[in-house]
Coordinates of C-alpha atoms and ligand atoms in Angstrom, one line a residue:
M1 CA 168.9 1.7 -4.9
T2 CA 165.9 3.5 -4.9
A3 CA 162.8 2.7 -7.1
F4 CA 160.7 5.0 -9.1
V5 CA 157.2 4.6 -10.2
L6 CA 158.1 6.8 -13.2
T7 CA 161.2 7.2 -15.0
P8 CA 163.4 10.0 -13.6
P9 CA 163.0 12.8 -16.2
S10 CA 166.9 13.5 -16.8
A11 CA 168.3 16.7 -15.4
P12 CA 169.3 19.7 -17.3
T13 CA 172.7 20.8 -17.9
V14 CA 174.8 23.5 -19.6
A15 CA 177.8 23.0 -21.5
V16 CA 181.1 24.1 -20.2
A17 CA 184.0 26.3 -22.6
G18 CA 187.4 24.5 -22.5
S19 CA 185.6 21.1 -21.1
A20 CA 183.8 18.0 -22.0
A21 CA 182.2 18.3 -18.6
R22 CA 179.0 19.6 -18.3
F23 CA 177.4 22.1 -15.8
P24 CA 174.3 20.5 -14.0
V25 CA 171.6 22.9 -13.7
H26 CA 169.8 23.2 -10.3
R27 CA 167.6 26.0 -10.4
I28 CA 167.3 29.1 -12.8
Y29 CA 166.9 32.7 -11.1
C30 CA 166.4 36.3 -12.8
V31 CA 166.7 39.4 -12.2
G32 CA 164.4 41.9 -13.6
Q33 CA 164.5 45.8 -14.1
N34 CA 168.5 45.8 -13.7
Y35 CA 169.5 48.5 -16.2
A36 CA 167.8 51.6 -15.7
A37 CA 167.4 52.8 -19.5
H38 CA 165.5 49.5 -19.7
V39 CA 163.5 50.2 -16.5
R40 CA 162.2 53.7 -18.4
E41 CA 161.7 51.9 -21.7
M42 CA 159.2 49.6 -19.9
G43 CA 157.7 52.6 -18.3
G44 CA 159.2 52.3 -14.6
D45 CA 161.2 54.7 -12.7
P46 CA 164.8 53.5 -11.5
N47 CA 164.8 55.8 -9.1
R48 CA 161.6 54.5 -7.2
T49 CA 161.6 50.6 -7.7
P50 CA 164.3 48.5 -7.2
P51 CA 165.1 45.1 -9.3
I52 CA 162.9 42.2 -8.6
F53 CA 163.5 38.7 -8.6
F54 CA 161.6 36.3 -10.9
S55 CA 162.2 32.3 -12.0
K56 CA 162.2 30.0 -14.8
P57 CA 162.1 26.1 -14.3
A58 CA 165.7 24.0 -14.8
D59 CA 164.5 22.4 -17.7
T60 CA 163.8 25.7 -19.3
V61 CA 167.8 26.0 -20.7
L62 CA 168.3 26.1 -24.7
P63 CA 171.4 25.8 -25.6
D64 CA 173.5 27.7 -28.0
G65 CA 172.4 26.7 -31.8
A66 CA 169.2 25.2 -30.8
D67 CA 166.0 26.4 -32.7
L68 CA 163.6 28.6 -30.8
P69 CA 160.2 27.2 -31.2
Y70 CA 157.7 30.3 -31.6
P71 CA 155.9 29.9 -28.2
S72 CA 152.1 29.4 -27.6
C73 CA 150.0 32.0 -26.2
T74 CA 151.5 35.0 -27.4
A75 CA 151.6 37.0 -30.3
D76 CA 154.5 39.4 -28.8
L77 CA 157.8 37.2 -28.0
H78 CA 160.7 39.5 -26.9
F79 CA 165.0 38.7 -26.7
E80 CA 166.5 39.8 -23.6
A81 CA 170.3 39.7 -23.7
E82 CA 171.7 39.0 -20.1
L83 CA 174.8 38.5 -18.4
V84 CA 174.2 34.7 -16.6
V85 CA 176.2 33.8 -13.5
A86 CA 176.7 30.2 -12.5
I87 CA 176.6 29.8 -9.1
G88 CA 179.7 26.9 -8.0
V89 CA 179.4 27.1 -3.8
G90 CA 176.0 27.6 -2.1
G91 CA 175.3 29.7 0.6
R92 CA 172.7 32.0 2.6
N93 CA 172.8 35.8 3.7
I94 CA 176.3 35.7 1.2
A95 CA 178.1 39.0 2.3
L96 CA 178.9 41.4 -0.5
A97 CA 182.9 41.0 -0.2
A98 CA 182.5 37.1 -0.6
A99 CA 179.8 37.2 -3.2
L100 CA 182.6 36.5 -6.0
D101 CA 184.1 33.4 -4.2
H102 CA 180.3 31.7 -4.9
V103 CA 180.7 32.2 -8.9
Y104 CA 181.9 29.0 -11.0
G105 CA 181.5 31.1 -14.2
Y106 CA 179.5 33.1 -16.8
A107 CA 177.6 33.1 -19.7
V108 CA 175.6 34.6 -22.5
G109 CA 172.4 34.4 -21.8
N110 CA 168.6 35.3 -23.5
D111 CA 165.5 35.9 -21.0
F112 CA 163.1 35.3 -23.9
T113 CA 159.6 36.8 -22.7
R114 CA 156.2 36.7 -23.5
R115 CA 155.6 40.5 -23.4
D116 CA 151.8 40.7 -24.0
L117 CA 151.4 38.3 -21.2
Q118 CA 153.7 40.1 -19.1
V119 CA 152.2 43.5 -19.5
A120 CA 148.7 42.1 -18.7
A121 CA 150.0 40.6 -15.4
K122 CA 151.8 43.7 -14.6
N123 CA 148.8 45.6 -15.0
Q124 CA 146.2 43.0 -13.4
G125 CA 148.9 42.6 -10.3
R126 CA 149.3 38.8 -11.1
P127 CA 152.6 36.6 -11.3
W128 CA 155.1 36.8 -14.4
D129 CA 155.1 32.7 -14.8
V130 CA 153.7 32.6 -17.9
A131 CA 155.4 35.6 -19.8
K132 CA 159.0 33.8 -18.5
G133 CA 158.7 30.6 -17.7
F134 CA 157.5 28.7 -20.7
D135 CA 159.4 25.5 -22.4
H136 CA 163.0 26.6 -23.6
S137 CA 163.0 30.1 -22.5
A138 CA 166.1 30.4 -21.3
G139 CA 168.8 30.7 -23.8
I140 CA 172.5 30.3 -22.3
G141 CA 175.9 29.7 -24.4
A142 CA 178.6 27.6 -22.9
I143 CA 179.4 28.6 -19.2
H144 CA 183.2 30.3 -19.1
P145 CA 184.8 29.4 -16.1
V146 CA 186.1 32.4 -13.4
G147 CA 189.3 30.4 -14.1
S148 CA 190.0 31.3 -17.6
A149 CA 187.3 34.4 -18.2
G150 CA 187.5 35.9 -14.6
H151 CA 185.1 38.1 -13.2
L152 CA 183.5 41.0 -15.5
P153 CA 182.5 44.3 -13.4
R154 CA 182.4 45.7 -16.9
G155 CA 182.3 44.9 -20.7
Q156 CA 180.1 45.2 -23.7
I157 CA 176.7 43.4 -23.9
W158 CA 174.9 43.3 -27.6
L159 CA 172.4 41.7 -29.3
T160 CA 171.3 41.7 -33.1
V161 CA 168.2 40.5 -35.2
N162 CA 169.1 38.9 -38.8
G163 CA 172.4 41.3 -37.8
A164 CA 170.9 44.4 -37.0
E165 CA 171.7 45.5 -33.5
R166 CA 169.0 46.0 -30.9
Q167 CA 170.6 46.2 -27.7
R168 CA 174.2 47.6 -26.8
S169 CA 175.1 48.4 -23.4
D170 CA 177.9 47.8 -20.7
L171 CA 177.8 44.9 -17.7
A172 CA 179.0 48.4 -15.5
D173 CA 175.4 49.8 -16.1
M174 CA 173.6 47.2 -14.2
I175 CA 171.8 49.1 -10.9
W176 CA 172.9 45.8 -8.7
D177 CA 176.3 44.4 -9.8
V178 CA 177.2 40.8 -9.6
P179 CA 178.0 40.8 -6.0
A180 CA 175.1 42.8 -4.6
V181 CA 172.4 40.7 -7.2
I182 CA 174.2 37.4 -5.2
A183 CA 173.7 39.3 -2.0
E184 CA 170.3 39.9 -2.1
L185 CA 169.1 36.8 -4.0
S186 CA 170.7 34.7 -0.9
R187 CA 168.7 36.8 1.3
Y188 CA 165.4 34.9 0.1
W189 CA 166.9 31.7 -1.1
T190 CA 169.7 29.5 -0.1
L191 CA 171.8 29.4 -3.2
A192 CA 173.1 26.1 -4.2
A193 CA 175.7 24.5 -7.0
G194 CA 174.1 24.5 -10.3
D195 CA 172.0 27.4 -9.7
L196 CA 172.1 30.2 -12.6
I197 CA 170.9 33.9 -12.3
Y198 CA 170.1 35.9 -15.0
T199 CA 171.1 39.7 -14.1
G200 CA 168.6 41.6 -16.5
T201 CA 168.5 42.9 -19.7
P202 CA 169.8 46.4 -20.9
H203 CA 167.4 49.0 -23.0
G204 CA 166.4 48.0 -26.6
V205 CA 164.0 44.6 -25.8
G206 CA 161.6 44.2 -28.9
P207 CA 159.8 41.3 -30.9
V208 CA 161.0 38.0 -33.1
V209 CA 159.0 36.4 -35.5
P210 CA 159.4 32.9 -37.0
G211 CA 162.6 32.9 -39.0
D212 CA 164.3 35.6 -37.2
L213 CA 168.4 34.8 -36.2
V214 CA 169.1 36.3 -32.9
V215 CA 172.7 36.9 -31.5
A216 CA 173.3 37.9 -28.1
G217 CA 177.2 38.3 -27.1
I218 CA 179.2 39.5 -24.4
E219 CA 182.7 40.8 -24.6
G220 CA 184.9 37.8 -23.1
L221 CA 182.2 35.3 -23.2
G222 CA 181.4 34.9 -27.0
T223 CA 177.6 34.9 -28.9
L224 CA 174.6 33.2 -28.7
T225 CA 172.8 32.1 -31.4
H226 CA 169.3 31.3 -31.4
R227 CA 166.9 30.9 -34.7
I228 CA 162.9 31.3 -34.2
V229 CA 161.0 29.0 -35.9
A230 CA 157.1 28.7 -36.6
T231 CA 155.6 25.7 -34.3
A232 CA 153.2 22.9 -35.2
T233 CA 150.3 23.0 -33.9
T234 CA 149.6 19.8 -32.6
Ligands
MN1 MN1 165.3 39.4 -18.3

């Protein structure tokens, strides 16, 4: 039996629809700039720059229904509704044709972002970690296993703030579809069971403030709700 000098942290997990068992999170990968209309609203050209990868710590997962404390060091917290792919079988250099065999299931996600810090990082050519990887930044609903939800090459994705629609698009509009995301990501990292992949957000991103109720949804996967709450400063 292994002895530890500190109490080991508990592993982050995500609920699974229709099951009492939970999905253990290994890593969280994210795709940026994967919908052309969103690339344009961020000032980019989807014909010149392919999607990119970044990551969040595994323990940033924020379950459905949980409050999101307004993060420190930002005045421009943004929502980003996204399809999340949950990996069930790992691998590297995964072929496009085999990519979907690695998927355990899908969930609705919200890639919360300190947009002001991201803009500053982009302008200075610096990493995105402080903009993307903050505590509680990875909103995620229950994972729907492929056996019940199937795969999702298309389907409506939307987001509302206080009941007003802010984002609406279709999963079919992704520049890299799910097989392409898995194949491309597995060239850079060995994927493992338990990995989550946020596949990028459509256009319409914008700010939220304490008190706002943010609901993201994807056809076939239900909804993901968070209340933004003020943070104590100590
Ligand atoms: Mn995103």
